[in-house]
Short mmCIF file of C-alpha atoms in Angstrom, two decimals:
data_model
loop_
_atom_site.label_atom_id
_atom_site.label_comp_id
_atom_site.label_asym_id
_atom_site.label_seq_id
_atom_site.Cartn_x
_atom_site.Cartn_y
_atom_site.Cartn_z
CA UNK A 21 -64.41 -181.96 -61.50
CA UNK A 22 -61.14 -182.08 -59.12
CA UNK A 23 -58.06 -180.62 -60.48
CA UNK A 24 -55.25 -182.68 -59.73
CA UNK A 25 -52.82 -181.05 -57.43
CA UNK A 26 -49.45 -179.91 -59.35
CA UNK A 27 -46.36 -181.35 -58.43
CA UNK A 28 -43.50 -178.41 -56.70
CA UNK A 29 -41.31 -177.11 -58.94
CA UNK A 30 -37.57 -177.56 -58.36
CA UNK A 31 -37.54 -174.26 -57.44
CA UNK A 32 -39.88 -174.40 -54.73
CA UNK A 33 -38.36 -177.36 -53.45
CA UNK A 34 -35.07 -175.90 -53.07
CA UNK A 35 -36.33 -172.66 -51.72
CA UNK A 36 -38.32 -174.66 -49.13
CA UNK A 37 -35.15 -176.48 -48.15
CA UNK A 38 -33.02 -173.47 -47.82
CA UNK A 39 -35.73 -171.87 -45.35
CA UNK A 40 -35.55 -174.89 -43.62
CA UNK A 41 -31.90 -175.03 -43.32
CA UNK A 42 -31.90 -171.28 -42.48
CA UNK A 43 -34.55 -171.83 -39.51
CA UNK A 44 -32.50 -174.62 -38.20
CA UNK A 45 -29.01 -173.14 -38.20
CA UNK A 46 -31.12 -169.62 -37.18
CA UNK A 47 -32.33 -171.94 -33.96
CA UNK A 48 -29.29 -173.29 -33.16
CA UNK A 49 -27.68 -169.99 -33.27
CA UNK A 50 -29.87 -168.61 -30.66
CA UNK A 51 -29.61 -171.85 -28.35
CA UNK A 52 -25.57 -171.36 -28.62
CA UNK A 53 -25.74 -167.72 -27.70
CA UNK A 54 -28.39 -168.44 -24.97
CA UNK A 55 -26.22 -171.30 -23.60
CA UNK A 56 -23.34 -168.75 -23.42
CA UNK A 57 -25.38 -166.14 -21.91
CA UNK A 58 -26.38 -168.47 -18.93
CA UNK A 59 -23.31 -170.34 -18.42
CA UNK A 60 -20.36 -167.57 -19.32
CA UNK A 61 -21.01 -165.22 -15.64
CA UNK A 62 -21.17 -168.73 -13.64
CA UNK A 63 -17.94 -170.24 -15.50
CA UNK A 64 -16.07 -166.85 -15.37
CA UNK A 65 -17.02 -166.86 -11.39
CA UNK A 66 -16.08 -170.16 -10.56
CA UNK A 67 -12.95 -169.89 -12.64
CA UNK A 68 -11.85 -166.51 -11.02
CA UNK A 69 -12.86 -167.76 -7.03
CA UNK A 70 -10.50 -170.82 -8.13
CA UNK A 71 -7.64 -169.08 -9.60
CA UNK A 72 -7.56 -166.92 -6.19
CA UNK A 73 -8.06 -169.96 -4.31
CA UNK A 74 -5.11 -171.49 -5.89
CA UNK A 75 -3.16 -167.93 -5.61
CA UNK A 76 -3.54 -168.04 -1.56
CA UNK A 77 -3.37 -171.94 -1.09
CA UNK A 78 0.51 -171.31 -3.30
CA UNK A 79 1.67 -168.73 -1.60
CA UNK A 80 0.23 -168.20 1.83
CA UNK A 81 1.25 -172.48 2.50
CA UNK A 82 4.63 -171.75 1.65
CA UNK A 83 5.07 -168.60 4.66
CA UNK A 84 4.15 -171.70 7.16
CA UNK A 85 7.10 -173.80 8.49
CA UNK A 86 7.40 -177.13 6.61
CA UNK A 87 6.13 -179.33 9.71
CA UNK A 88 2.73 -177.55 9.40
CA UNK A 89 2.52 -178.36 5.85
CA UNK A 90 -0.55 -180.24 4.58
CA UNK A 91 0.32 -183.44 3.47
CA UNK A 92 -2.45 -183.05 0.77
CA UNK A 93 -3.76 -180.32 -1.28
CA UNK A 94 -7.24 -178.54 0.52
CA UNK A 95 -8.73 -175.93 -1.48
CA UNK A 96 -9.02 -173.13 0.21
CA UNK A 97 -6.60 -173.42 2.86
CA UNK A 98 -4.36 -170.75 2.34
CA UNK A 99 -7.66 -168.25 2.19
CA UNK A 100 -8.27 -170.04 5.51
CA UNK A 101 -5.06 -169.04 6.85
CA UNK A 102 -4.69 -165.82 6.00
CA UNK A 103 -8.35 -164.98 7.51
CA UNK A 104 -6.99 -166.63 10.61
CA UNK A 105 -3.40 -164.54 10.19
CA UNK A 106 -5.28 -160.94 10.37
CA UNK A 107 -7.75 -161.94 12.51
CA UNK A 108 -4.44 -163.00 15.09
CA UNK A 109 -2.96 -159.30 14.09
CA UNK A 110 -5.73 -157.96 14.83
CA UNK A 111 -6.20 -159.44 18.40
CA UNK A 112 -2.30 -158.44 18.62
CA UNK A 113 -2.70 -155.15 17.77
CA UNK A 114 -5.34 -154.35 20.51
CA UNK A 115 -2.93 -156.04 23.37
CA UNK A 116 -0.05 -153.69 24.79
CA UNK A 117 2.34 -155.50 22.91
CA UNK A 118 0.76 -155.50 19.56
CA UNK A 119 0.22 -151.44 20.29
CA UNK A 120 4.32 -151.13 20.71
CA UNK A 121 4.94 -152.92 17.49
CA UNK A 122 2.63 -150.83 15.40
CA UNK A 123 4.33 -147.58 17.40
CA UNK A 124 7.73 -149.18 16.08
CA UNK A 125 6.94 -149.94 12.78
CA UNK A 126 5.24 -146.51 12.18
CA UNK A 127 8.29 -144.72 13.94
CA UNK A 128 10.39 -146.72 11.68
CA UNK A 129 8.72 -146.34 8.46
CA UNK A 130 7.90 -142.50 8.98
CA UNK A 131 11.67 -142.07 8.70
CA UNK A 132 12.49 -143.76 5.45
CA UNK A 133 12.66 -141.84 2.16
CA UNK A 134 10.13 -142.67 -0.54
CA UNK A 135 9.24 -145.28 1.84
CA UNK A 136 7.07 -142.84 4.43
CA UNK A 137 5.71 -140.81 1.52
CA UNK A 138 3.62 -144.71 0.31
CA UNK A 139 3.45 -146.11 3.65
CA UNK A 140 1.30 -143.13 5.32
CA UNK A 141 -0.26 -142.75 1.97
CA UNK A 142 -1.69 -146.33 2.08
CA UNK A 143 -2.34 -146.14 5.78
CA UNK A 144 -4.60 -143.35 5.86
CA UNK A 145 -6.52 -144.72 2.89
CA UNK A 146 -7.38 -148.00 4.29
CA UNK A 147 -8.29 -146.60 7.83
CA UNK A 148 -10.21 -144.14 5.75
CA UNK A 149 -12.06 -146.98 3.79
CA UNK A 150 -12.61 -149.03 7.10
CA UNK A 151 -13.62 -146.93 9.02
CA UNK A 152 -17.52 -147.39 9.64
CA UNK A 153 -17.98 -143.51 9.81
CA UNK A 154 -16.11 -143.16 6.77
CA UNK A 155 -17.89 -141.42 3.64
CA UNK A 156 -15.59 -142.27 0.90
CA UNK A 157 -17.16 -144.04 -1.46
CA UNK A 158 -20.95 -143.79 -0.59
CA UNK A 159 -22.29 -140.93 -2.64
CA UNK A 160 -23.04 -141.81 -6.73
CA UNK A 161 -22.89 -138.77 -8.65
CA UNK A 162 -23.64 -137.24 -11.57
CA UNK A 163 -22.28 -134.28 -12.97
CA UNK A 164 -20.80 -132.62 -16.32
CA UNK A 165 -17.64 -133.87 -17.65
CA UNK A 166 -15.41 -132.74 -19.88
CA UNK A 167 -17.39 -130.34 -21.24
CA UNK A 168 -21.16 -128.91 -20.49
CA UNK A 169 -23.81 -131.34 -22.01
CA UNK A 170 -21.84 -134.36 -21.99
CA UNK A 171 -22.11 -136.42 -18.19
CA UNK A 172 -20.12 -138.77 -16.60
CA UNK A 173 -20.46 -140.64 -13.18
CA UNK A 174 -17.93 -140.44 -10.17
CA UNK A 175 -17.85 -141.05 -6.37
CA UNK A 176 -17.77 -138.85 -3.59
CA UNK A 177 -14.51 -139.44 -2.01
CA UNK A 178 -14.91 -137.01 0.60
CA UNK A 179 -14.76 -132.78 1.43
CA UNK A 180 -12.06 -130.79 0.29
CA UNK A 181 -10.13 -128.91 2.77
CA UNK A 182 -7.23 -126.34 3.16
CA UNK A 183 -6.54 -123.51 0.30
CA UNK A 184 -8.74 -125.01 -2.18
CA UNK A 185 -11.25 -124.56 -1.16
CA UNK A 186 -11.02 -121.08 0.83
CA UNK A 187 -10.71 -120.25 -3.10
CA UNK A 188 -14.06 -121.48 -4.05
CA UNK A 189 -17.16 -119.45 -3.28
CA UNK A 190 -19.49 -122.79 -2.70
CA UNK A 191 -18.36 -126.27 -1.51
CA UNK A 192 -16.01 -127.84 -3.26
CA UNK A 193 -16.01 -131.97 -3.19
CA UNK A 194 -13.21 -134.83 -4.07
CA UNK A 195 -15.36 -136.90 -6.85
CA UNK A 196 -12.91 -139.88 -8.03
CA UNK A 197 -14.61 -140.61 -11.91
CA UNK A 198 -13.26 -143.96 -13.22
CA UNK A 199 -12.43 -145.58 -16.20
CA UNK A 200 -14.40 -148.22 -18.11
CA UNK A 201 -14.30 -151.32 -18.14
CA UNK A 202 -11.38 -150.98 -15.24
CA UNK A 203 -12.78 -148.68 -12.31
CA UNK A 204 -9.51 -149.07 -10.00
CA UNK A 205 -7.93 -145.90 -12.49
CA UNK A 206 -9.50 -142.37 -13.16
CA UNK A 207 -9.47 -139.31 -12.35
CA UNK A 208 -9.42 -137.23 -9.15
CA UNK A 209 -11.94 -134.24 -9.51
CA UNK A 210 -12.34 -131.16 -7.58
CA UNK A 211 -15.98 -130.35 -8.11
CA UNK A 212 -18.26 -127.87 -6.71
CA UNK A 213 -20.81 -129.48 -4.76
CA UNK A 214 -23.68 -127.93 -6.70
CA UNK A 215 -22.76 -128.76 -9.56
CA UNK A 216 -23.09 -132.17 -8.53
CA UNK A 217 -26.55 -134.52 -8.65
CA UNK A 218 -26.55 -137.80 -6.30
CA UNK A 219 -27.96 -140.47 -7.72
CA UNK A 220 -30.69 -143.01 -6.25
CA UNK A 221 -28.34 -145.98 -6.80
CA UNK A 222 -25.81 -147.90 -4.60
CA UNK A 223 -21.89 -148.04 -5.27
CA UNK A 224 -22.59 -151.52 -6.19
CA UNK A 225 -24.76 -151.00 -9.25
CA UNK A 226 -22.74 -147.84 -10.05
CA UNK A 227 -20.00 -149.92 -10.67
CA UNK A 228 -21.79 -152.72 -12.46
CA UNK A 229 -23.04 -149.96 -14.91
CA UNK A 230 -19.42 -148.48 -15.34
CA UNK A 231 -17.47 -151.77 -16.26
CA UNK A 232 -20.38 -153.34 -18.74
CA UNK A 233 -19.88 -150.27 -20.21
CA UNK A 234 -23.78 -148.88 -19.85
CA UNK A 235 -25.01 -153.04 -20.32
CA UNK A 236 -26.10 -153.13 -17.38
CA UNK A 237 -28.19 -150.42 -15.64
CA UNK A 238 -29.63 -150.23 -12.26
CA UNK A 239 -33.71 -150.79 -11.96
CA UNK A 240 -35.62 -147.22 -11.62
CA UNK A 241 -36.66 -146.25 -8.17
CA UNK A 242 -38.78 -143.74 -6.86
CA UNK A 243 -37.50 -140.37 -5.36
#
């Protein structure tokens, strides 16, 4: 003998409805946040690289004379420009002429109050950053910081000379440790060099882990 099947309660009809609506919206949920995840670092880059393009093309037009104006708007031509401007300063600066300029305008700015103190300030630090021997910046360190047992990662800036470091027994190191999410602030550490540990990971991925904030780490590699 067959038993007939029972008709669902209400009950199980409306709990089978709410799973269903929870599974949907629980789907769409994760499609949204998946859509975001793809498309937010491409939107965020294309909007940033046209914001600057927009920032040079504005401003770096205007410093030509009107007659070299472009009659219509090019993106990208005042980034244009000013890679053309310092690569013509540059060519200058090599020449005779472009060598007594730069010997004016250093005479000239050494001798201004305030003014010398940024200018050679600024000077030194991008001929130290550009230079190819330079190495500022190329060390990732870890070390202890503020206290023992908690660590923090900086950048060896370069070897500390003068006073400072006849009053250190061991070798003492410029570590510059910056902020998160913002690494252009920090601090300015004098550390000793041993109580430093490099790390197997490029300035690049040291500073991707920094401004996500620990998000996003660099892959292991071997010693």
């Amino acid at each position: 003998m067959i038993t007939p099947l029972k008709p669902p309660s209400p009950q199980q009809i409306k709990s089978q409805v709410v799973s269903l609506h929870r599974s949907f919206f629980s789907r769409l949920r994760t499609y949204f946040f998946a859509g975001v995840l793809v498309t937010a670092p491409v939107a965020i880059t294309v909007y940033l690289t046209y914001v600057f393009l927009r920032f040079m093309d504005r401003h770096v037009t205007d410093l030509l004379p009107p007659a070299y104006h472009p009659h219509t708007t090019i993106p990208g031509i005042g980034l244009i420009v000013a890679i053309a401007f310092f690569i013509l300063v540059g060519w200058l600066a090599g020449n005779v002429i472009g060598r007594i300029v730069v010997w004016l305008s250093d005479y000239l700015f050494a001798r201004m109050p305030v003014i010398r103190i940024i200018y050679g300030a600024l000077k030194q630090i991008f001929q130290t950053l550009m230079t190819s021997q330079s190495t500022a910046f190329r060390e990732v360190v870890l070390f202890e910081y503020p206290r023992p047992g908690i660590w923090a990662i900086g950048f060896v800036t370069g070897t500390l000379k003068g006073k400072v470091q006849t009053m250190s027994d061991s070798e003492v190191v410029n570590v510059f440790r910056p902020f998160t999410p913002n690494p252009t602030s920090g601090f300015m550490l004098l550390v000793p060099r041993k109580d430093l540990t490099v790390l197997n990971m490029t300035v690049e991925e040291a500073i991707k882990l920094i401004v996500s904030g620990g998000i996003i780490t660099p892959p292991e590699r071997a010693s």
